[in-house]
Short mmCIF file of C-alpha atoms and ligand atoms in Angstrom, two decimals:
data_model
loop_
_atom_site.label_atom_id
_atom_site.label_comp_id
_atom_site.label_asym_id
_atom_site.label_seq_id
_atom_site.Cartn_x
_atom_site.Cartn_y
_atom_site.Cartn_z
CA MET A 1 176.45 47.10 -95.78
CA PRO A 2 173.86 49.11 -97.32
CA THR A 3 173.61 52.89 -96.65
CA GLU A 4 170.78 54.32 -94.19
CA THR A 5 168.45 55.20 -97.11
CA SER A 6 168.85 51.78 -98.25
CA LEU A 7 167.47 49.64 -95.42
CA HIS A 8 163.61 51.04 -95.49
CA GLU A 9 163.81 49.44 -99.23
CA LEU A 10 164.72 45.96 -98.52
CA SER A 11 162.02 43.23 -99.27
CA ALA A 12 161.26 40.67 -96.23
CA TRP A 13 163.79 37.78 -97.82
CA ARG A 14 166.58 40.09 -98.12
CA ALA A 15 166.53 41.66 -94.90
CA ALA A 16 165.91 38.58 -92.96
CA GLU A 17 169.10 36.90 -95.59
CA MET A 18 171.12 40.16 -94.45
CA LEU A 19 169.76 39.63 -91.05
CA ARG A 20 170.98 36.06 -90.58
CA MET A 21 174.44 37.03 -91.89
CA GLY A 22 175.03 39.52 -89.57
CA GLU A 23 175.15 42.34 -92.09
CA ILE A 24 172.57 44.22 -90.95
CA SER A 25 170.98 44.05 -87.07
CA ALA A 26 167.19 44.45 -86.31
CA LEU A 27 167.67 47.41 -84.39
CA GLU A 28 169.05 49.75 -87.07
CA LEU A 29 166.34 48.17 -89.74
CA THR A 30 163.53 49.06 -87.07
CA ARG A 31 164.90 52.88 -86.86
CA ALA A 32 165.51 53.35 -90.62
CA LEU A 33 161.76 52.34 -91.10
CA LEU A 34 160.36 54.48 -87.74
CA ASP A 35 162.59 57.41 -89.32
CA ARG A 36 161.10 56.98 -92.96
CA ILE A 37 157.53 56.67 -91.25
CA ALA A 38 158.12 59.47 -89.39
CA GLU A 39 159.01 61.40 -92.43
CA LEU A 40 156.30 60.38 -94.71
CA GLU A 41 153.63 59.86 -92.95
CA PRO A 42 152.21 63.62 -92.66
CA LYS A 43 152.16 63.34 -96.40
CA ILE A 44 150.56 59.62 -96.69
CA HIS A 45 149.03 58.48 -93.51
CA ALA A 46 149.31 54.86 -94.24
CA TYR A 47 149.31 53.77 -90.36
CA LEU A 48 146.89 54.45 -87.66
CA THR A 49 149.26 53.18 -84.85
CA VAL A 50 152.64 52.84 -85.17
CA THR A 51 154.02 50.56 -82.26
CA ALA A 52 157.61 52.36 -82.16
CA ASP A 53 158.86 51.11 -78.47
CA THR A 54 157.78 47.85 -78.58
CA ALA A 55 159.05 47.47 -82.23
CA LEU A 56 162.52 48.80 -81.15
CA ALA A 57 162.29 46.52 -77.93
CA GLU A 58 161.74 43.60 -79.96
CA ALA A 59 164.21 44.22 -82.65
CA LYS A 60 166.81 44.30 -79.69
CA HIS A 61 165.63 41.19 -78.65
CA ALA A 62 165.74 39.70 -82.05
CA ASP A 63 169.70 40.87 -82.30
CA ALA A 64 170.46 39.15 -79.17
CA LEU A 65 168.47 36.25 -80.74
CA LEU A 66 170.47 36.37 -83.64
CA ALA A 67 173.78 36.48 -82.20
CA GLN A 68 173.48 33.85 -79.88
CA ALA A 69 172.24 31.48 -82.89
CA ARG A 70 175.10 32.55 -84.98
CA ARG A 71 177.50 31.86 -81.96
CA ASP A 72 175.80 28.32 -81.46
CA GLY A 73 175.35 27.50 -84.82
CA ALA A 74 171.66 27.28 -84.31
CA ASP A 75 168.50 27.14 -86.55
CA ILE A 76 167.24 30.78 -86.86
CA ALA A 77 163.63 31.65 -87.42
CA PRO A 78 163.06 32.54 -91.07
CA LEU A 79 161.87 36.19 -90.22
CA LEU A 80 163.97 37.03 -87.39
CA GLY A 81 164.46 40.43 -86.79
CA VAL A 82 162.16 41.43 -89.49
CA PRO A 83 158.98 44.19 -88.99
CA MET A 84 155.57 43.82 -89.90
CA THR A 85 153.15 45.91 -91.01
CA VAL A 86 149.24 44.78 -90.36
CA LYS A 87 145.98 46.01 -91.86
CA ASP A 88 143.98 47.45 -88.81
CA VAL A 89 141.16 44.81 -89.07
CA ILE A 90 143.75 41.99 -87.80
CA SER A 91 143.92 41.65 -84.08
CA THR A 92 146.82 41.93 -82.50
CA GLU A 93 146.98 41.59 -78.83
CA GLY A 94 147.75 44.62 -76.49
CA THR A 95 147.68 46.69 -79.60
CA VAL A 96 144.70 49.12 -80.71
CA THR A 97 142.69 47.42 -83.59
CA THR A 98 139.94 49.39 -84.94
CA ALA A 99 138.82 47.96 -88.19
CA GLY A 100 138.86 51.80 -89.28
CA SER A 101 135.87 52.15 -87.09
CA ARG A 102 134.92 54.74 -84.72
CA ILE A 103 133.18 51.89 -83.22
CA LEU A 104 136.15 50.11 -82.15
CA GLU A 105 137.98 53.47 -81.06
CA GLY A 106 140.05 52.14 -78.36
CA PHE A 107 139.56 48.53 -78.48
CA VAL A 108 142.40 46.35 -77.43
CA PRO A 109 142.08 42.78 -78.45
CA VAL A 110 143.53 40.17 -75.82
CA TYR A 111 144.43 38.09 -78.45
CA SER A 112 145.99 37.85 -81.39
CA ALA A 113 144.67 36.51 -85.12
CA THR A 114 146.78 33.07 -85.99
CA VAL A 115 148.26 34.84 -88.78
CA ILE A 116 149.95 37.18 -86.63
CA GLU A 117 150.66 34.38 -84.06
CA ARG A 118 152.25 32.73 -87.36
CA LEU A 119 154.48 35.20 -88.29
CA HIS A 120 155.49 36.17 -84.46
CA ALA A 121 156.61 32.29 -84.28
CA ALA A 122 158.85 33.05 -87.62
CA GLY A 123 160.58 35.87 -85.68
CA ALA A 124 158.61 39.04 -87.39
CA HIS A 125 157.70 41.84 -84.98
CA LEU A 126 154.92 44.40 -85.29
CA LEU A 127 155.73 47.63 -86.33
CA GLY A 128 152.27 49.25 -87.22
CA LYS A 129 148.68 49.16 -87.87
CA THR A 130 147.14 50.43 -91.35
CA ASN A 131 144.59 52.54 -92.36
CA PRO A 132 141.68 50.63 -93.92
CA ASP A 133 138.26 51.80 -94.99
CA GLU A 134 136.02 50.64 -91.95
CA PHE A 135 135.46 47.18 -91.44
CA ALA A 136 137.30 46.75 -95.30
CA MET A 137 133.91 48.14 -96.92
CA GLY A 138 135.29 50.07 -99.46
CA SER A 139 137.63 50.55 -102.59
CA SER A 140 139.45 53.76 -101.82
CA THR A 141 140.25 53.85 -97.93
CA GLU A 142 138.30 57.10 -98.10
CA ASN A 143 135.63 55.16 -95.81
CA SER A 144 137.98 55.21 -92.78
CA GLY A 145 136.43 56.63 -89.66
CA TYR A 146 140.34 57.96 -89.03
CA GLY A 147 141.11 60.22 -92.26
CA VAL A 148 142.35 59.31 -95.75
CA THR A 149 145.40 57.77 -97.27
CA TYR A 150 146.99 59.21 -99.65
CA ASN A 151 148.72 57.34 -102.92
CA PRO A 152 152.55 58.13 -102.63
CA TRP A 153 152.34 57.98 -106.64
CA ASP A 154 150.40 60.95 -106.89
CA LEU A 155 149.14 62.39 -103.44
CA THR A 156 146.26 64.00 -105.15
CA ARG A 157 145.08 60.18 -105.91
CA VAL A 158 143.49 57.42 -103.61
CA PRO A 159 145.98 54.25 -102.56
CA GLY A 160 142.76 51.80 -103.35
CA GLY A 161 141.27 50.00 -100.62
CA SER A 162 140.40 48.69 -98.39
CA SER A 163 143.93 47.58 -97.77
CA GLY A 164 145.31 51.01 -99.11
CA GLY A 165 147.01 52.13 -95.90
CA SER A 166 149.34 48.50 -96.05
CA ALA A 167 149.81 49.45 -99.71
CA ALA A 168 150.68 52.81 -99.72
CA ALA A 169 153.24 51.86 -96.89
CA MET A 170 155.04 49.27 -99.55
CA THR A 171 155.24 51.51 -101.75
CA ALA A 172 156.91 54.35 -99.98
CA ASP A 173 158.83 51.65 -98.24
CA GLN A 174 157.31 52.51 -94.85
CA GLY A 175 157.53 49.09 -94.02
CA VAL A 176 158.88 45.80 -95.16
CA PHE A 177 155.80 43.40 -95.83
CA ALA A 178 152.45 43.82 -95.12
CA LEU A 179 149.10 42.13 -94.47
CA GLY A 180 146.03 42.96 -95.73
CA THR A 181 142.73 41.27 -96.01
CA ASP A 182 140.62 40.76 -99.21
CA THR A 183 136.96 40.15 -99.31
CA GLY A 184 136.05 41.32 -102.79
CA GLY A 185 139.56 42.73 -103.99
CA SER A 186 140.77 44.53 -101.04
CA VAL A 187 144.24 43.32 -101.08
CA ARG A 188 144.59 42.93 -104.99
CA GLN A 189 143.24 46.67 -105.98
CA PRO A 190 145.42 48.84 -103.85
CA ALA A 191 148.29 46.54 -104.77
CA SER A 192 147.61 47.48 -108.23
CA PHE A 193 147.22 51.18 -107.60
CA THR A 194 150.57 51.44 -105.92
CA ASN A 195 153.07 49.29 -108.03
CA THR A 196 153.07 46.90 -105.62
CA VAL A 197 152.73 42.90 -105.24
CA GLY A 198 149.27 41.44 -103.30
CA LEU A 199 148.24 38.03 -103.12
CA ARG A 200 144.90 36.89 -102.52
CA PRO A 201 144.73 33.21 -101.10
CA SER A 202 142.64 30.36 -102.33
CA TYR A 203 139.55 30.51 -99.50
CA GLY A 204 140.53 28.27 -96.63
CA ARG A 205 144.17 28.36 -97.40
CA VAL A 206 144.71 31.03 -94.62
CA SER A 207 142.95 31.52 -91.03
CA ARG A 208 140.47 34.11 -90.55
CA TRP A 209 141.00 33.74 -86.51
CA GLY A 210 141.22 37.13 -85.00
CA VAL A 211 140.68 39.12 -88.49
CA ILE A 212 137.66 41.17 -87.81
CA ALA A 213 134.44 39.31 -90.17
CA PHE A 214 133.26 41.44 -93.02
CA ALA A 215 131.79 38.61 -95.12
CA SER A 216 133.22 35.47 -93.52
CA SER A 217 132.34 33.16 -96.77
CA LEU A 218 134.75 35.69 -98.71
CA ASP A 219 137.31 37.27 -96.39
CA GLN A 220 141.21 36.15 -96.68
CA VAL A 221 143.82 37.40 -95.67
CA GLY A 222 146.78 38.31 -97.75
CA PRO A 223 150.43 39.05 -98.15
CA MET A 224 150.80 42.84 -99.86
CA THR A 225 154.75 43.07 -100.27
CA LYS A 226 157.32 44.68 -102.75
CA ASP A 227 158.03 41.26 -104.84
CA VAL A 228 156.66 38.39 -105.64
CA ARG A 229 159.13 36.21 -103.74
CA ASP A 230 158.03 37.80 -100.69
CA ALA A 231 154.34 37.26 -101.55
CA ALA A 232 155.77 33.74 -101.86
CA LEU A 233 157.87 33.83 -98.53
CA ILE A 234 154.89 35.16 -96.33
CA LEU A 235 152.11 33.09 -97.44
CA ASN A 236 154.22 30.03 -96.79
CA LEU A 237 154.36 31.06 -93.36
CA ILE A 238 150.61 32.45 -92.61
CA ALA A 239 148.79 29.37 -94.60
CA GLY A 240 147.49 26.12 -93.22
CA ARG A 241 145.04 24.16 -91.45
CA ASP A 242 143.84 26.09 -88.17
CA ALA A 243 142.07 24.07 -85.66
CA ARG A 244 140.18 27.61 -84.61
CA ASP A 245 139.12 27.97 -88.28
CA SER A 246 136.80 25.55 -89.33
CA THR A 247 136.82 26.69 -92.83
CA THR A 248 140.58 26.32 -93.27
CA VAL A 249 141.65 23.43 -95.14
CA ASP A 250 143.66 20.30 -94.18
CA LEU A 251 146.04 20.59 -96.99
CA ALA A 252 149.41 20.20 -97.27
CA VAL A 253 151.47 23.63 -97.88
CA PRO A 254 153.82 23.14 -100.85
CA ASP A 255 157.10 25.54 -100.43
CA PHE A 256 155.93 28.58 -102.55
CA VAL A 257 159.56 30.13 -102.58
CA ALA A 258 161.01 26.63 -103.77
CA GLY A 259 158.25 26.62 -106.73
CA LEU A 260 159.29 29.85 -108.37
CA GLY A 261 161.98 28.19 -109.56
CA ASP A 262 165.12 30.02 -111.47
CA VAL A 263 164.42 32.34 -114.29
CA GLY A 264 167.89 32.69 -114.84
CA GLY A 265 169.44 30.89 -117.90
CA ALA A 266 166.00 29.51 -119.67
CA SER A 267 165.15 31.81 -122.71
CA LEU A 268 161.22 30.43 -122.98
CA PRO A 269 160.54 30.06 -119.36
CA LEU A 270 156.97 29.72 -119.37
CA HIS A 271 157.26 27.27 -122.08
CA GLY A 272 154.08 24.85 -122.22
CA LEU A 273 151.73 27.08 -119.85
CA ARG A 274 148.69 27.67 -121.26
CA VAL A 275 147.40 31.44 -120.47
CA GLY A 276 143.51 32.18 -120.65
CA VAL A 277 142.49 35.75 -121.25
CA PRO A 278 138.93 36.01 -120.16
CA ARG A 279 136.99 37.98 -122.78
CA GLU A 280 134.52 39.30 -120.50
CA TYR A 281 137.58 41.37 -118.60
CA PHE A 282 138.17 43.89 -121.05
CA VAL A 283 135.10 45.67 -119.35
CA GLU A 284 133.10 48.54 -120.71
CA GLY A 285 134.90 52.05 -119.38
CA MET A 286 138.06 50.41 -119.12
CA ALA A 287 141.03 52.89 -119.26
CA ALA A 288 142.72 52.96 -122.59
CA GLY A 289 145.99 52.76 -120.96
CA VAL A 290 145.05 49.83 -118.69
CA GLU A 291 143.96 48.05 -121.45
CA SER A 292 146.94 48.60 -123.72
CA THR A 293 149.21 47.64 -120.56
CA THR A 294 147.73 44.45 -120.05
CA ARG A 295 147.71 43.58 -123.84
CA ALA A 296 151.42 44.20 -123.70
CA ALA A 297 151.95 41.79 -120.31
CA ILE A 298 150.07 38.98 -121.97
CA ALA A 299 152.30 39.31 -125.11
CA HIS A 300 155.22 39.63 -123.07
CA LEU A 301 154.06 36.08 -121.71
CA GLU A 302 153.51 34.82 -125.04
CA SER A 303 157.07 35.74 -125.78
CA LEU A 304 158.53 34.03 -122.85
CA GLY A 305 156.83 30.67 -124.33
CA ALA A 306 153.45 30.75 -122.81
CA THR A 307 150.56 29.90 -125.38
CA VAL A 308 147.78 32.25 -125.01
CA ARG A 309 144.06 31.73 -126.01
CA GLU A 310 140.75 34.11 -125.44
CA VAL A 311 138.25 32.36 -122.85
CA SER A 312 134.80 33.23 -121.92
CA LEU A 313 133.78 33.44 -118.10
CA PRO A 314 129.79 33.91 -119.44
CA HIS A 315 128.69 34.82 -116.05
CA THR A 316 131.31 37.51 -115.40
CA GLU A 317 128.72 40.53 -115.63
CA TYR A 318 126.37 38.86 -112.21
CA ALA A 319 129.67 39.15 -110.14
CA LEU A 320 129.14 42.50 -108.75
CA PRO A 321 125.29 42.24 -108.12
CA THR A 322 125.71 38.74 -106.63
CA TYR A 323 128.54 40.51 -104.39
CA TYR A 324 126.75 43.02 -103.47
CA ILE A 325 123.85 40.95 -102.35
CA LEU A 326 126.18 38.32 -100.20
CA ALA A 327 128.85 40.53 -99.07
CA PRO A 328 126.26 42.79 -97.49
CA ALA A 329 124.06 40.05 -96.55
CA GLU A 330 126.90 38.41 -94.34
CA ALA A 331 128.33 41.94 -92.87
CA SER A 332 125.08 42.86 -91.45
CA ALA A 333 124.87 39.47 -89.21
CA ASN A 334 128.64 40.04 -88.39
CA LEU A 335 128.04 43.63 -87.38
CA ALA A 336 125.49 42.91 -85.04
CA ARG A 337 127.51 42.50 -82.37
CA TYR A 338 128.63 45.82 -82.19
CA ASP A 339 126.01 47.11 -79.47
CA GLY A 340 127.90 49.13 -77.25
CA VAL A 341 128.48 46.55 -74.59
CA LYS A 342 131.05 44.21 -75.72
CA TYR A 343 133.88 46.12 -77.82
CA GLY A 344 135.09 49.56 -78.37
CA LEU A 345 132.43 52.67 -78.11
CA ARG A 346 129.42 53.16 -76.04
CA ALA A 347 127.51 55.98 -76.29
CA ASN A 348 126.56 56.97 -72.64
CA VAL A 349 122.68 58.11 -73.19
CA PRO A 350 119.84 58.07 -70.90
CA GLY A 351 117.41 54.88 -71.41
CA ASP A 352 117.31 51.21 -71.45
CA VAL A 353 119.84 49.08 -73.41
CA TRP A 354 118.27 49.40 -76.66
CA ASP A 355 118.73 53.04 -76.45
CA VAL A 356 122.24 52.23 -75.71
CA THR A 357 122.74 50.28 -78.76
CA ARG A 358 121.22 52.65 -81.20
CA ALA A 359 123.11 55.74 -79.83
CA THR A 360 126.43 53.81 -80.36
CA ARG A 361 125.31 52.39 -83.76
CA GLY A 362 124.48 55.65 -84.67
CA ARG A 363 127.50 57.34 -83.81
CA GLY A 364 130.47 54.48 -84.45
CA PHE A 365 129.53 53.15 -87.77
CA GLY A 366 129.92 55.15 -90.76
CA PRO A 367 127.88 55.99 -94.11
CA GLU A 368 129.21 53.02 -96.15
CA VAL A 369 128.62 50.37 -93.15
CA LYS A 370 125.01 51.82 -92.31
CA ARG A 371 124.04 51.41 -96.38
CA ARG A 372 125.88 47.47 -96.05
CA ILE A 373 123.75 46.84 -92.95
CA MET A 374 120.40 48.23 -94.52
CA LEU A 375 121.01 46.38 -97.95
CA GLY A 376 121.86 43.27 -96.01
CA THR A 377 119.20 43.28 -93.58
CA TYR A 378 116.75 43.73 -96.51
CA ALA A 379 118.44 41.07 -98.69
CA LEU A 380 117.83 38.66 -96.02
CA SER A 381 114.38 39.38 -94.59
CA ALA A 382 111.69 37.12 -94.53
CA GLY A 383 109.82 37.90 -98.16
CA TYR A 384 113.34 38.91 -99.96
CA TYR A 385 115.38 36.21 -98.90
CA ASP A 386 114.60 34.14 -101.85
CA ALA A 387 114.25 37.00 -104.40
CA TYR A 388 117.74 38.17 -103.20
CA TYR A 389 120.15 36.05 -101.16
CA VAL A 390 119.16 32.66 -102.48
CA LYS A 391 119.32 33.89 -106.24
CA ALA A 392 122.74 35.34 -105.63
CA GLN A 393 123.24 32.04 -104.25
CA LYS A 394 122.65 30.15 -107.65
CA ALA A 395 124.54 32.97 -108.99
CA ARG A 396 127.60 32.64 -107.21
CA THR A 397 127.46 28.52 -108.04
CA LEU A 398 127.59 29.59 -111.88
CA ILE A 399 130.55 31.85 -111.32
CA LYS A 400 132.36 29.13 -109.74
CA ARG A 401 131.46 26.66 -112.67
CA ASP A 402 132.79 29.21 -115.06
CA PHE A 403 136.16 29.10 -113.73
CA ASP A 404 135.94 25.25 -113.30
CA ARG A 405 135.58 24.91 -116.83
CA ALA A 406 138.35 27.68 -118.06
CA PHE A 407 140.78 25.43 -115.56
CA ASP A 408 139.95 22.49 -118.05
CA GLU A 409 141.56 24.19 -120.89
CA VAL A 410 143.94 26.60 -119.32
CA ASP A 411 146.38 26.83 -116.45
CA VAL A 412 146.17 30.12 -115.60
CA LEU A 413 144.12 32.94 -116.33
CA VAL A 414 145.00 36.73 -116.93
CA SER A 415 143.53 40.40 -116.77
CA ALA A 416 144.07 44.08 -115.63
CA THR A 417 143.66 44.26 -111.92
CA SER A 418 141.34 47.65 -111.86
CA PRO A 419 139.88 48.98 -114.90
CA THR A 420 141.24 52.16 -114.03
CA PRO A 421 144.67 53.78 -112.72
CA PRO A 422 144.07 55.41 -109.23
CA PHE A 423 141.07 57.79 -109.34
CA ARG A 424 141.40 61.22 -106.86
CA VAL A 425 140.57 61.85 -103.80
CA GLY A 426 137.08 62.70 -103.65
CA ALA A 427 136.01 61.60 -107.26
CA MET A 428 133.88 58.91 -106.30
CA ILE A 429 132.79 59.06 -102.27
CA ASP A 430 129.34 60.30 -103.25
CA ASP A 431 128.54 57.71 -105.77
CA PRO A 432 128.69 54.50 -104.07
CA LEU A 433 127.64 52.65 -107.31
CA GLN A 434 130.59 53.67 -109.07
CA MET A 435 132.83 53.22 -106.28
CA TYR A 436 131.56 49.70 -106.38
CA LEU A 437 132.69 49.19 -110.18
CA ALA A 438 136.52 49.90 -108.98
CA ASP A 439 136.14 45.99 -108.11
CA VAL A 440 134.52 44.74 -110.86
CA LEU A 441 137.59 42.46 -111.63
CA THR A 442 138.46 41.13 -108.60
CA LEU A 443 134.97 39.79 -107.09
CA ALA A 444 134.42 37.04 -109.21
CA GLN A 445 137.53 35.52 -107.70
CA PRO A 446 136.49 35.28 -104.13
CA LEU A 447 133.13 34.00 -105.11
CA ALA A 448 134.62 31.39 -106.74
CA GLY A 449 137.00 30.61 -104.13
CA ILE A 450 139.93 30.84 -106.33
CA PRO A 451 143.51 32.25 -105.55
CA ALA A 452 144.29 35.71 -107.79
CA ILE A 453 147.83 37.53 -107.71
CA THR A 454 148.22 41.17 -108.90
CA LEU A 455 151.79 42.48 -109.96
CA PRO A 456 153.47 45.62 -111.44
CA ALA A 457 152.77 45.38 -115.02
CA GLY A 458 153.74 48.78 -116.11
CA PHE A 459 152.36 52.77 -116.26
CA SER A 460 149.74 54.65 -118.05
CA ASP A 461 150.21 58.48 -117.76
CA GLY A 462 152.67 58.16 -114.71
CA LEU A 463 150.30 55.99 -112.56
CA PRO A 464 150.86 52.12 -111.66
CA VAL A 465 149.00 49.43 -113.40
CA GLY A 466 148.44 45.61 -112.35
CA MET A 467 147.89 42.29 -113.80
CA GLN A 468 146.45 40.26 -112.54
CA ILE A 469 147.20 36.20 -112.54
CA MET A 470 144.18 33.81 -111.44
CA ALA A 471 144.25 30.01 -110.88
CA ARG A 472 142.67 26.90 -110.04
CA ALA A 473 141.84 26.56 -106.02
CA PHE A 474 145.01 26.02 -104.14
CA ASP A 475 147.19 26.18 -107.11
CA GLU A 476 148.95 29.22 -105.76
CA ALA A 477 151.90 27.54 -106.87
CA LYS A 478 151.35 27.98 -110.48
CA MET A 479 150.11 31.38 -110.22
CA LEU A 480 153.05 32.63 -108.06
CA ARG A 481 155.86 30.93 -110.48
CA VAL A 482 153.80 32.84 -113.40
CA ALA A 483 154.18 36.30 -111.56
CA TYR A 484 157.76 35.71 -110.70
CA VAL A 485 158.75 35.15 -114.18
CA TYR A 486 157.12 38.08 -115.26
CA GLU A 487 158.75 40.23 -112.53
CA GLN A 488 161.91 39.42 -113.13
CA THR A 489 161.87 39.22 -116.96
CA THR A 490 160.03 43.16 -116.57
CA GLY A 491 161.43 44.89 -113.07
CA TRP A 492 158.49 46.79 -113.19
CA HIS A 493 158.26 46.48 -109.35
CA LYS A 494 161.67 47.97 -108.84
CA ARG A 495 160.37 51.61 -110.05
CA LYS A 496 159.80 53.81 -106.92
CA PRO A 497 157.60 57.19 -106.61
CA MET A 498 159.68 60.48 -105.82
CA LEU A 499 158.11 61.49 -102.54
CA ASN A 500 160.56 64.56 -102.13
CA GLY A 501 159.60 67.69 -104.29
CA ALA A 502 159.59 66.28 -107.74
CA PRO A 503 156.12 64.99 -108.98
CA ALA A 504 156.06 60.86 -109.35
CA HIS A 505 156.54 59.71 -112.59
CA SER A 506 157.04 56.57 -114.69
CA SER A 507 160.04 56.87 -116.83
N1 LIG B 1 135.43 46.86 -102.49
C1 LIG B 1 135.11 45.86 -102.08
C2 LIG B 1 133.51 46.36 -100.94
O1 LIG B 1 133.68 47.57 -100.87
C3 LIG B 1 135.77 44.76 -101.78
C4 LIG B 1 136.51 45.14 -100.55
C5 LIG B 1 137.04 44.41 -99.85
O2 LIG B 1 137.74 43.23 -100.47
N2 LIG B 1 137.37 44.29 -98.39
O3 LIG B 1 133.20 45.34 -100.62
#
């Protein structure tokens, strides 16, 4: 029986196992997490809402179901009694959902996203909603309308973004597993900034129903977890066709957990694997510690039996400008629904409906969101549409073809996840272009629709560095297997920030 201090450290698969065996109760697990949240939130601010009362009630209910199932020898839902941590851009019925925006202050959805429904059906219950950049636009969680989240590894630094709250909660053990959303890196970059695992599924693998839209052709929900097994487990539970999202693909979902295989005895567990290293991903301005950590991680894959070769993705340099045309264009259309009538905030000013809409948007949207709406409407306007939007769509096709060609030769591609370790709070907030560069390694995969995972790969000056593994569309299983072998033979994911007094350090 673990002590109270170790309960909050449990991964989802391990917690579920112990709950099934009756070694821990859902109530004590939920209580331990709520205590941890109460202790650390004043420093970290990962959560916008903690659903303590309902979480405790649902934990009690789960304990009753667990006891009964054990008595009857019945099947137990895979996550029964496990609490979940959810980015606040994913709708949760009855619980305030803001997308980090003042324009949705107090907005309570009347239904839950499909991913939430599926996790509920698997037995999980909500622990709370985490801080994002407003409408998931950003790379630091500083664009939230509700304050900054701090990186548990160094409280003067950002946790990345836009799923920074979920990432911080994972590394600080203020939750068991989390969901984030990734449009251009928002699951992967914060996971890499916090020594945790973040998986972006193939486009169409996971339903977007009930996920507050940023850029609909890019948005995907992904697991943010403490280890690779949890990423596989949670992906299994949320993936698959959803009749309410026509962009989900009707493909069988493999058993990703079973696909991780066994690392144990094999001396060369990656024998036969072809790893490609895209030369364009060692970008100018990459921090020396990130480059050396990435090269060491690649050498480790080679030592496990993989063959490693350099490949070229020649259109990589166009990913950033392409993304920053297409994502704002789609955002400008998606955000037109916030008019002061249908959801959340309404500025009560005299005048007609247009005056109310103008005032509501003026007050409710933050500066980055306004910037993107302006960029997007400009790119879509008559006269500029062909020059920007259509051109960007063509570039998107070229970027996708680069990956198609590369995957004819290799099984997975490997790179750094972020060109730098976590940066200081405030360092880039006044320089949007510099901030956009934080995602230079995570924009091309969403444009191409392919999956990618980041996992802990080491440290640079005591700060986490993540490695990114990419695979062909719908080949998450292969990517997860490589990640799992790397994780199990290195153990970087076991390092935790020191949060009580002493400064965080890697070794
Ligand atoms: N940082 C990128 C942006 O600001 C990606 C965000 C995301 O993936 N949601 O758009």
